[in-house]
XYZ file of C-alpha atoms in Angstrom:
109
model
C 1.915 8.545 8.313
C -1.185 10.476 8.511
C -1.436 11.773 5.015
C -3.802 10.989 2.068
C -2.291 8.285 -0.025
C -3.004 5.970 -2.978
C -1.353 2.547 -2.924
C -0.996 -0.647 -4.782
C -0.732 -3.998 -3.088
C 0.286 -7.304 -4.820
C 0.175 -11.000 -3.887
C 3.530 -11.544 -5.606
C 5.483 -10.229 -8.582
C 2.971 -9.896 -11.500
C 0.295 -11.407 -9.146
C -3.069 -10.175 -8.037
C -3.175 -6.270 -7.581
C -5.269 -4.201 -5.236
C -5.653 -0.405 -5.526
C -6.637 1.474 -2.327
C -6.717 4.864 -0.708
C -6.177 5.811 2.919
C -5.194 8.667 5.286
C -3.009 6.447 7.332
C -0.686 4.183 5.100
C 1.035 2.474 7.933
C -2.117 1.391 9.649
C -3.987 0.395 6.501
C -1.019 -1.631 5.082
C -0.634 -3.358 8.487
C -4.361 -4.261 8.338
C -3.947 -5.772 4.859
C -0.838 -7.691 5.989
C -2.349 -9.234 9.039
C -5.721 -10.116 7.417
C -7.672 -8.392 10.257
C -10.278 -7.096 7.778
C -12.532 -9.263 5.778
C -12.412 -8.440 1.908
C -10.508 -8.664 -1.313
C -6.993 -8.508 0.125
C -7.643 -11.261 2.620
C -9.323 -13.504 0.103
C -6.489 -12.997 -2.434
C -3.549 -12.765 -0.104
C -2.661 -9.359 -1.361
C -0.174 -8.166 1.297
C 2.924 -6.668 -0.335
C 2.931 -2.806 -0.577
C 4.552 -2.310 -3.972
C 3.649 1.376 -4.817
C 2.261 4.326 -3.101
C 1.688 8.036 -3.835
C 1.209 10.739 -1.186
C -1.448 13.561 -1.813
C -2.204 16.903 -0.398
C -5.940 16.265 0.042
C -8.108 13.230 0.381
C -10.099 14.419 -2.573
C -7.207 14.310 -4.866
C -6.168 10.812 -3.519
C -9.743 9.469 -4.180
C -9.714 10.887 -7.674
C -6.264 9.238 -8.422
C -7.498 6.002 -6.913
C -10.598 5.940 -9.090
C -8.422 6.789 -12.200
C -5.929 3.945 -11.465
C -8.790 1.421 -10.935
C -9.929 2.184 -14.561
C -6.498 1.539 -15.948
C -5.489 -1.550 -17.812
C -3.476 -4.036 -15.734
C -0.389 -3.400 -17.974
C -0.464 0.336 -17.005
C -0.556 -0.413 -13.323
C 2.458 -2.798 -13.785
C 4.351 0.062 -15.533
C 3.446 2.296 -12.728
C 4.860 -0.102 -10.202
C 7.925 -0.976 -12.048
C 8.862 2.756 -12.783
C 9.808 3.062 -9.094
C 9.985 -0.550 -7.767
C 11.310 -2.795 -10.582
C 11.830 -5.748 -8.355
C 8.478 -5.590 -6.688
C 10.059 -5.192 -3.177
C 7.590 -4.922 -0.272
C 7.877 -1.219 0.547
C 6.108 -1.474 4.014
C 9.307 -1.733 6.114
C 10.545 1.350 4.342
C 7.724 3.612 5.275
C 9.330 6.126 7.792
C 6.533 5.882 10.361
C 6.665 2.108 10.175
C 10.392 2.063 11.174
C 9.836 4.386 13.938
C 6.970 2.319 15.392
C 8.996 -0.813 15.104
C 11.923 0.827 16.909
C 9.657 2.121 19.625
C 8.166 -1.372 20.129
C 11.658 -2.763 20.709
C 12.547 -0.091 23.160
C 9.172 0.047 24.994
C 7.386 -3.262 24.731
C 3.627 -3.092 25.241
């Protein structure tokens, strides 16, 4: 999924939250999930993708990320629960993620 995107990760329901921005949600979410990059998400085990929003440009995605980072925690929780009330991990539902998994099964590397 090569498109500017703002996303929220969580350690668990109502747990630690992480707000990020990326141009490749599948790759970036995988990096968080596998702890392959040092940082906040690794230290706090923030792996579940609980919300994301696609943008037309990286500039608008960055502006939205900065705005959400300034929000109160309660507002972020409302944002998540508006579309994901059970805090499901959305990573397996990303279209490109499903395609890559299917290709890996058919064509093991």
